[in-house]
Each structure stands twice: as C-alpha cells, then as structure tokens.
Amino acid sequence: MAFSFGMVTFFADFGLPAMWTTMQDISGKYQAQLFGWGNMWGNFGAALLPLIFTKTCYSTTPITTTTKACGSAPSPLCSQASSASL
C-alpha cells in the first residue's frame, strides 16, 4: 500500500511544472492569489493523506499470518511468540 501511494506521489510530481507554468500564464496580476489557492488545496490533501492511508491499511486483509497490512498490528501468533520468550 505504501508503495502505491509513493508511486502516485512520484508520478503526480511530473505534472507540477506544467501546473505552475499554466498558473503563471493565466493569472496575470492575480498570481499570488491563484498560487495561494493552489497551495491551500495541497495542504488540505497533505492533512488528509495520513488519515486515508491509515484507514486503507486497517481495512485490507492480512498479507501474512503474522502481520496485518502495513505491519501495524501483530496477530495472535506474534503475541504468543513474544510471551514465550519471557
């Protein structure tokens, strides 16, 4: 899942130069307002990404028998192994 989000971010960055150039071309004297508007939406997306990523990780099925997706919550097998070593 992390790899997928990383790839989306990587390829989305290819469009950034075209977006900045287009905004400079069409904004004229309102350039600061348009860049601020675009930056605001980027900040909203950055604030929501951790919530979406966490929800997506917990909603997927386990990848293996010992860890869940994203390695965030161990299964009972992991807790038995850790208590046996005490």
Short mmCIF file of N, CA, C and O in Angstrom, two decimals:
data_model
loop_
_atom_site.label_atom_id
_atom_site.label_comp_id
_atom_site.label_asym_id
_atom_site.label_seq_id
_atom_site.Cartn_x
_atom_site.Cartn_y
_atom_site.Cartn_z
N MET A 1 0.83 -1.18 0.00
CA MET A 1 0.00 0.00 0.00
C MET A 1 0.88 1.26 0.00
O MET A 1 0.58 2.21 -0.70
N ALA A 2 1.92 1.25 0.82
CA ALA A 2 2.81 2.40 0.87
C ALA A 2 3.48 2.62 -0.49
O ALA A 2 3.65 3.76 -0.93
N PHE A 3 3.82 1.53 -1.15
CA PHE A 3 4.44 1.64 -2.47
C PHE A 3 3.47 2.30 -3.46
O PHE A 3 3.87 3.15 -4.26
N SER A 4 2.20 1.92 -3.39
CA SER A 4 1.19 2.51 -4.29
C SER A 4 1.06 4.01 -4.08
O SER A 4 1.04 4.78 -5.04
N PHE A 5 0.96 4.42 -2.81
CA PHE A 5 0.86 5.86 -2.52
C PHE A 5 2.13 6.58 -2.96
O PHE A 5 2.08 7.71 -3.45
N GLY A 6 3.26 5.94 -2.78
CA GLY A 6 4.52 6.54 -3.21
C GLY A 6 4.59 6.73 -4.71
O GLY A 6 5.07 7.76 -5.20
N MET A 7 4.11 5.74 -5.45
CA MET A 7 4.12 5.85 -6.91
C MET A 7 3.16 6.94 -7.39
O MET A 7 3.47 7.67 -8.34
N VAL A 8 2.01 7.06 -6.75
CA VAL A 8 1.06 8.12 -7.12
C VAL A 8 1.71 9.49 -6.90
O VAL A 8 1.64 10.38 -7.75
N THR A 9 2.37 9.64 -5.77
CA THR A 9 3.04 10.91 -5.48
C THR A 9 4.16 11.18 -6.46
O THR A 9 4.33 12.31 -6.95
N PHE A 10 4.93 10.15 -6.76
CA PHE A 10 6.05 10.31 -7.69
C PHE A 10 5.57 10.77 -9.06
O PHE A 10 6.10 11.73 -9.62
N PHE A 11 4.55 10.11 -9.59
CA PHE A 11 4.08 10.46 -10.93
C PHE A 11 3.26 11.75 -10.94
O PHE A 11 3.21 12.45 -11.95
N ALA A 12 2.63 12.09 -9.84
CA ALA A 12 1.90 13.37 -9.77
C ALA A 12 2.87 14.54 -9.83
O ALA A 12 2.53 15.61 -10.36
N ASP A 13 4.08 14.34 -9.30
CA ASP A 13 5.07 15.41 -9.33
C ASP A 13 5.55 15.73 -10.75
O ASP A 13 6.08 16.82 -10.98
N PHE A 14 5.37 14.83 -11.69
CA PHE A 14 5.73 15.12 -13.07
C PHE A 14 4.85 16.23 -13.64
O PHE A 14 5.27 16.96 -14.53
N GLY A 15 3.63 16.37 -13.14
CA GLY A 15 2.72 17.39 -13.64
C GLY A 15 2.90 18.75 -13.00
O GLY A 15 2.32 19.73 -13.47
N LEU A 16 3.68 18.83 -11.94
CA LEU A 16 3.83 20.11 -11.24
C LEU A 16 4.41 21.23 -12.10
O LEU A 16 3.89 22.35 -12.06
N PRO A 17 5.46 21.00 -12.87
CA PRO A 17 5.97 22.13 -13.69
C PRO A 17 4.92 22.68 -14.66
O PRO A 17 4.82 23.90 -14.83
N ALA A 18 4.15 21.80 -15.26
CA ALA A 18 3.11 22.26 -16.19
C ALA A 18 2.03 23.04 -15.44
O ALA A 18 1.52 24.05 -15.94
N MET A 19 1.69 22.59 -14.23
CA MET A 19 0.68 23.30 -13.45
C MET A 19 1.17 24.70 -13.07
O MET A 19 0.43 25.68 -13.22
N TRP A 20 2.41 24.80 -12.61
CA TRP A 20 2.95 26.10 -12.22
C TRP A 20 3.04 27.04 -13.42
O TRP A 20 2.72 28.23 -13.33
N THR A 21 3.47 26.53 -14.56
CA THR A 21 3.57 27.35 -15.76
C THR A 21 2.20 27.84 -16.22
O THR A 21 2.04 29.01 -16.57
N THR A 22 1.22 26.96 -16.20
CA THR A 22 -0.13 27.34 -16.59
C THR A 22 -0.69 28.40 -15.65
O THR A 22 -1.30 29.39 -16.11
N MET A 23 -0.47 28.23 -14.36
CA MET A 23 -0.97 29.21 -13.40
C MET A 23 -0.30 30.57 -13.61
O MET A 23 -0.94 31.61 -13.48
N GLN A 24 0.98 30.58 -13.95
CA GLN A 24 1.67 31.85 -14.20
C GLN A 24 1.14 32.51 -15.47
O GLN A 24 1.03 33.74 -15.54
N ASP A 25 0.84 31.70 -16.48
CA ASP A 25 0.37 32.25 -17.75
C ASP A 25 -1.03 32.85 -17.65
O ASP A 25 -1.30 33.88 -18.26
N ILE A 26 -1.92 32.22 -16.91
CA ILE A 26 -3.32 32.66 -16.91
C ILE A 26 -3.66 33.63 -15.79
O ILE A 26 -4.69 34.27 -15.83
N SER A 27 -2.78 33.74 -14.77
CA SER A 27 -3.17 34.51 -13.59
C SER A 27 -2.97 36.01 -13.73
O SER A 27 -3.68 36.79 -13.10
N GLY A 28 -2.00 36.43 -14.51
CA GLY A 28 -1.77 37.87 -14.67
C GLY A 28 -1.42 38.54 -13.36
O GLY A 28 -0.55 38.08 -12.63
N LYS A 29 -2.15 39.60 -13.03
CA LYS A 29 -1.83 40.34 -11.80
C LYS A 29 -2.37 39.65 -10.54
O LYS A 29 -2.07 40.06 -9.44
N TYR A 30 -3.14 38.56 -10.70
CA TYR A 30 -3.68 37.81 -9.56
C TYR A 30 -2.86 36.55 -9.26
O TYR A 30 -3.38 35.58 -8.74
N GLN A 31 -1.61 36.61 -9.59
CA GLN A 31 -0.75 35.44 -9.47
C GLN A 31 -0.65 34.96 -8.02
O GLN A 31 -0.74 33.76 -7.75
N ALA A 32 -0.46 35.86 -7.08
CA ALA A 32 -0.32 35.47 -5.67
C ALA A 32 -1.58 34.78 -5.15
O ALA A 32 -1.50 33.77 -4.44
N GLN A 33 -2.74 35.29 -5.53
CA GLN A 33 -4.00 34.69 -5.07
C GLN A 33 -4.19 33.30 -5.66
O GLN A 33 -4.63 32.38 -4.96
N LEU A 34 -3.84 33.13 -6.90
CA LEU A 34 -4.01 31.82 -7.54
C LEU A 34 -3.03 30.79 -6.96
O LEU A 34 -3.41 29.65 -6.69
N PHE A 35 -1.80 31.19 -6.72
CA PHE A 35 -0.83 30.27 -6.12
C PHE A 35 -1.24 29.93 -4.69
O PHE A 35 -1.07 28.80 -4.23
N GLY A 36 -1.75 30.91 -3.96
CA GLY A 36 -2.24 30.64 -2.60
C GLY A 36 -3.41 29.68 -2.59
O GLY A 36 -3.50 28.81 -1.73
N TRP A 37 -4.31 29.82 -3.56
CA TRP A 37 -5.45 28.92 -3.68
C TRP A 37 -4.99 27.50 -3.96
O TRP A 37 -5.45 26.55 -3.33
N GLY A 38 -4.03 27.34 -4.89
CA GLY A 38 -3.50 26.01 -5.19
C GLY A 38 -2.76 25.41 -4.01
O GLY A 38 -2.87 24.22 -3.73
N ASN A 39 -2.01 26.24 -3.28
CA ASN A 39 -1.28 25.77 -2.12
C ASN A 39 -2.24 25.33 -1.01
O ASN A 39 -1.98 24.35 -0.31
N MET A 40 -3.35 26.03 -0.86
CA MET A 40 -4.34 25.66 0.16
C MET A 40 -4.87 24.25 -0.09
O MET A 40 -4.96 23.44 0.83
N TRP A 41 -5.20 23.94 -1.35
CA TRP A 41 -5.72 22.60 -1.65
C TRP A 41 -4.65 21.53 -1.46
O TRP A 41 -4.95 20.42 -1.05
N GLY A 42 -3.42 21.87 -1.74
CA GLY A 42 -2.33 20.93 -1.49
C GLY A 42 -2.17 20.65 0.00
O GLY A 42 -1.92 19.50 0.40
N ASN A 43 -2.33 21.67 0.83
CA ASN A 43 -2.24 21.47 2.27
C ASN A 43 -3.41 20.65 2.80
O ASN A 43 -3.24 19.84 3.72
N PHE A 44 -4.60 20.86 2.26
CA PHE A 44 -5.74 20.02 2.65
C PHE A 44 -5.46 18.56 2.32
O PHE A 44 -5.73 17.66 3.12
N GLY A 45 -4.93 18.31 1.13
CA GLY A 45 -4.60 16.94 0.74
C GLY A 45 -3.52 16.33 1.63
O GLY A 45 -3.61 15.16 2.02
N ALA A 46 -2.51 17.12 1.97
CA ALA A 46 -1.44 16.62 2.85
C ALA A 46 -1.96 16.33 4.24
O ALA A 46 -1.48 15.41 4.91
N ALA A 47 -2.95 17.09 4.71
CA ALA A 47 -3.52 16.84 6.02
C ALA A 47 -4.39 15.59 6.03
O ALA A 47 -4.44 14.86 7.03
N LEU A 48 -5.06 15.30 4.92
CA LEU A 48 -5.94 14.14 4.86
C LEU A 48 -5.23 12.83 4.53
O LEU A 48 -5.73 11.76 4.86
N LEU A 49 -4.07 12.90 3.90
CA LEU A 49 -3.39 11.68 3.47
C LEU A 49 -3.09 10.72 4.61
O LEU A 49 -3.34 9.52 4.47
N PRO A 50 -2.58 11.15 5.77
CA PRO A 50 -2.34 10.17 6.84
C PRO A 50 -3.61 9.47 7.30
O PRO A 50 -3.59 8.28 7.61
N LEU A 51 -4.72 10.19 7.34
CA LEU A 51 -5.98 9.57 7.74
C LEU A 51 -6.44 8.54 6.72
O LEU A 51 -6.87 7.44 7.07
N ILE A 52 -6.36 8.89 5.46
CA ILE A 52 -6.77 7.97 4.40
C ILE A 52 -5.84 6.76 4.35
O ILE A 52 -6.30 5.62 4.22
N PHE A 53 -4.55 7.00 4.49
CA PHE A 53 -3.58 5.90 4.44
C PHE A 53 -3.81 4.93 5.59
O PHE A 53 -3.83 3.71 5.40
N THR A 54 -4.02 5.44 6.80
CA THR A 54 -4.24 4.58 7.96
C THR A 54 -5.53 3.80 7.81
O THR A 54 -5.56 2.59 8.07
N LYS A 55 -6.59 4.45 7.38
CA LYS A 55 -7.87 3.76 7.19
C LYS A 55 -7.74 2.67 6.13
O LYS A 55 -8.28 1.58 6.28
N THR A 56 -7.02 2.95 5.06
CA THR A 56 -6.83 1.96 4.00
C THR A 56 -6.02 0.77 4.50
O THR A 56 -6.33 -0.37 4.20
N CYS A 57 -4.99 1.04 5.29
CA CYS A 57 -4.16 -0.05 5.81
C CYS A 57 -4.95 -0.97 6.72
O CYS A 57 -4.82 -2.19 6.66
N TYR A 58 -5.78 -0.41 7.59
CA TYR A 58 -6.54 -1.24 8.52
C TYR A 58 -7.72 -1.94 7.86
O TYR A 58 -8.23 -2.90 8.42
N SER A 59 -8.15 -1.49 6.70
CA SER A 59 -9.30 -2.11 6.05
C SER A 59 -8.92 -3.25 5.12
O SER A 59 -9.78 -3.96 4.64
N THR A 60 -7.63 -3.45 4.86
CA THR A 60 -7.22 -4.52 3.95
C THR A 60 -7.08 -5.83 4.70
O THR A 60 -6.97 -5.87 5.92
N THR A 61 -7.07 -6.92 3.98
CA THR A 61 -6.92 -8.23 4.59
C THR A 61 -5.45 -8.48 4.92
O THR A 61 -4.57 -7.90 4.30
N PRO A 62 -5.18 -9.36 5.87
CA PRO A 62 -3.78 -9.62 6.23
C PRO A 62 -2.97 -10.16 5.06
O PRO A 62 -3.46 -10.95 4.25
N ILE A 63 -1.73 -9.73 4.98
CA ILE A 63 -0.84 -10.18 3.92
C ILE A 63 -0.24 -11.53 4.29
O ILE A 63 -0.14 -12.42 3.47
N THR A 64 0.16 -11.69 5.54
CA THR A 64 0.71 -12.96 6.02
C THR A 64 -0.04 -13.36 7.27
O THR A 64 -0.93 -12.66 7.74
N THR A 65 0.36 -14.47 7.86
CA THR A 65 -0.31 -14.94 9.07
C THR A 65 0.23 -14.27 10.32
O THR A 65 -0.36 -14.37 11.37
N THR A 66 1.35 -13.56 10.21
CA THR A 66 1.94 -12.96 11.41
C THR A 66 1.75 -11.47 11.51
O THR A 66 1.81 -10.92 12.60
N THR A 67 1.53 -10.77 10.41
CA THR A 67 1.31 -9.32 10.48
C THR A 67 0.17 -8.93 9.58
O THR A 67 -0.10 -9.58 8.57
N LYS A 68 -0.47 -7.85 9.93
CA LYS A 68 -1.53 -7.31 9.08
C LYS A 68 -0.92 -6.37 8.06
O LYS A 68 0.26 -6.08 8.10
N ALA A 69 -1.75 -5.87 7.15
CA ALA A 69 -1.27 -4.96 6.12
C ALA A 69 -0.58 -3.77 6.77
O ALA A 69 -1.00 -3.29 7.81
N CYS A 70 0.50 -3.32 6.19
CA CYS A 70 1.33 -2.21 6.66
C CYS A 70 2.13 -2.58 7.90
O CYS A 70 2.81 -1.74 8.46
N GLY A 71 2.02 -3.82 8.40
CA GLY A 71 2.79 -4.23 9.56
C GLY A 71 2.41 -3.51 10.83
O GLY A 71 3.20 -3.38 11.74
N SER A 72 1.16 -3.03 10.92
CA SER A 72 0.79 -2.16 12.03
C SER A 72 0.26 -2.91 13.24
O SER A 72 0.45 -2.46 14.36
N ALA A 73 -0.38 -4.04 13.06
CA ALA A 73 -0.97 -4.74 14.20
C ALA A 73 -0.60 -6.21 14.15
O ALA A 73 -0.95 -6.91 13.21
N PRO A 74 0.12 -6.70 15.15
CA PRO A 74 0.52 -8.10 15.13
C PRO A 74 -0.65 -9.03 15.37
O PRO A 74 -1.63 -8.66 16.03
N SER A 75 -0.55 -10.21 14.84
CA SER A 75 -1.59 -11.22 15.03
C SER A 75 -1.33 -11.96 16.34
O SER A 75 -0.30 -11.77 16.98
N PRO A 76 -2.25 -12.83 16.76
CA PRO A 76 -2.01 -13.60 17.99
C PRO A 76 -0.74 -14.44 17.93
O PRO A 76 -0.13 -14.70 18.96
N LEU A 77 -0.30 -14.84 16.74
CA LEU A 77 0.94 -15.63 16.65
C LEU A 77 2.14 -14.83 17.14
O LEU A 77 3.02 -15.35 17.81
N CYS A 78 2.16 -13.53 16.83
CA CYS A 78 3.26 -12.68 17.28
C CYS A 78 3.23 -12.50 18.79
O CYS A 78 4.25 -12.51 19.45
N SER A 79 2.04 -12.32 19.37
CA SER A 79 1.95 -12.11 20.80
C SER A 79 2.32 -13.40 21.55
O SER A 79 2.91 -13.35 22.62
N GLN A 80 2.00 -14.57 21.00
CA GLN A 80 2.39 -15.83 21.64
C GLN A 80 3.90 -16.00 21.60
O GLN A 80 4.50 -16.45 22.57
N ALA A 81 4.52 -15.62 20.49
CA ALA A 81 5.96 -15.75 20.38
C ALA A 81 6.66 -14.82 21.36
O ALA A 81 7.67 -15.18 21.97
N SER A 82 6.15 -13.61 21.54
CA SER A 82 6.81 -12.68 22.45
C SER A 82 6.61 -13.10 23.91
O SER A 82 7.50 -12.91 24.73
N SER A 83 5.46 -13.71 24.27
CA SER A 83 5.26 -14.13 25.64
C SER A 83 6.06 -15.40 25.95
O SER A 83 6.46 -15.63 27.08
N ALA A 84 6.36 -16.21 24.95
CA ALA A 84 7.14 -17.43 25.16
C ALA A 84 8.60 -17.10 25.44
O ALA A 84 9.30 -17.86 26.10
N SER A 85 9.07 -15.97 24.95
CA SER A 85 10.46 -15.62 25.14
C SER A 85 10.72 -14.99 26.50
O SER A 85 11.85 -14.77 26.88
N LEU A 86 9.66 -14.66 27.26
CA LEU A 86 9.85 -14.04 28.58
C LEU A 86 10.30 -15.02 29.56
O LEU A 86 10.41 -15.83 30.08
#
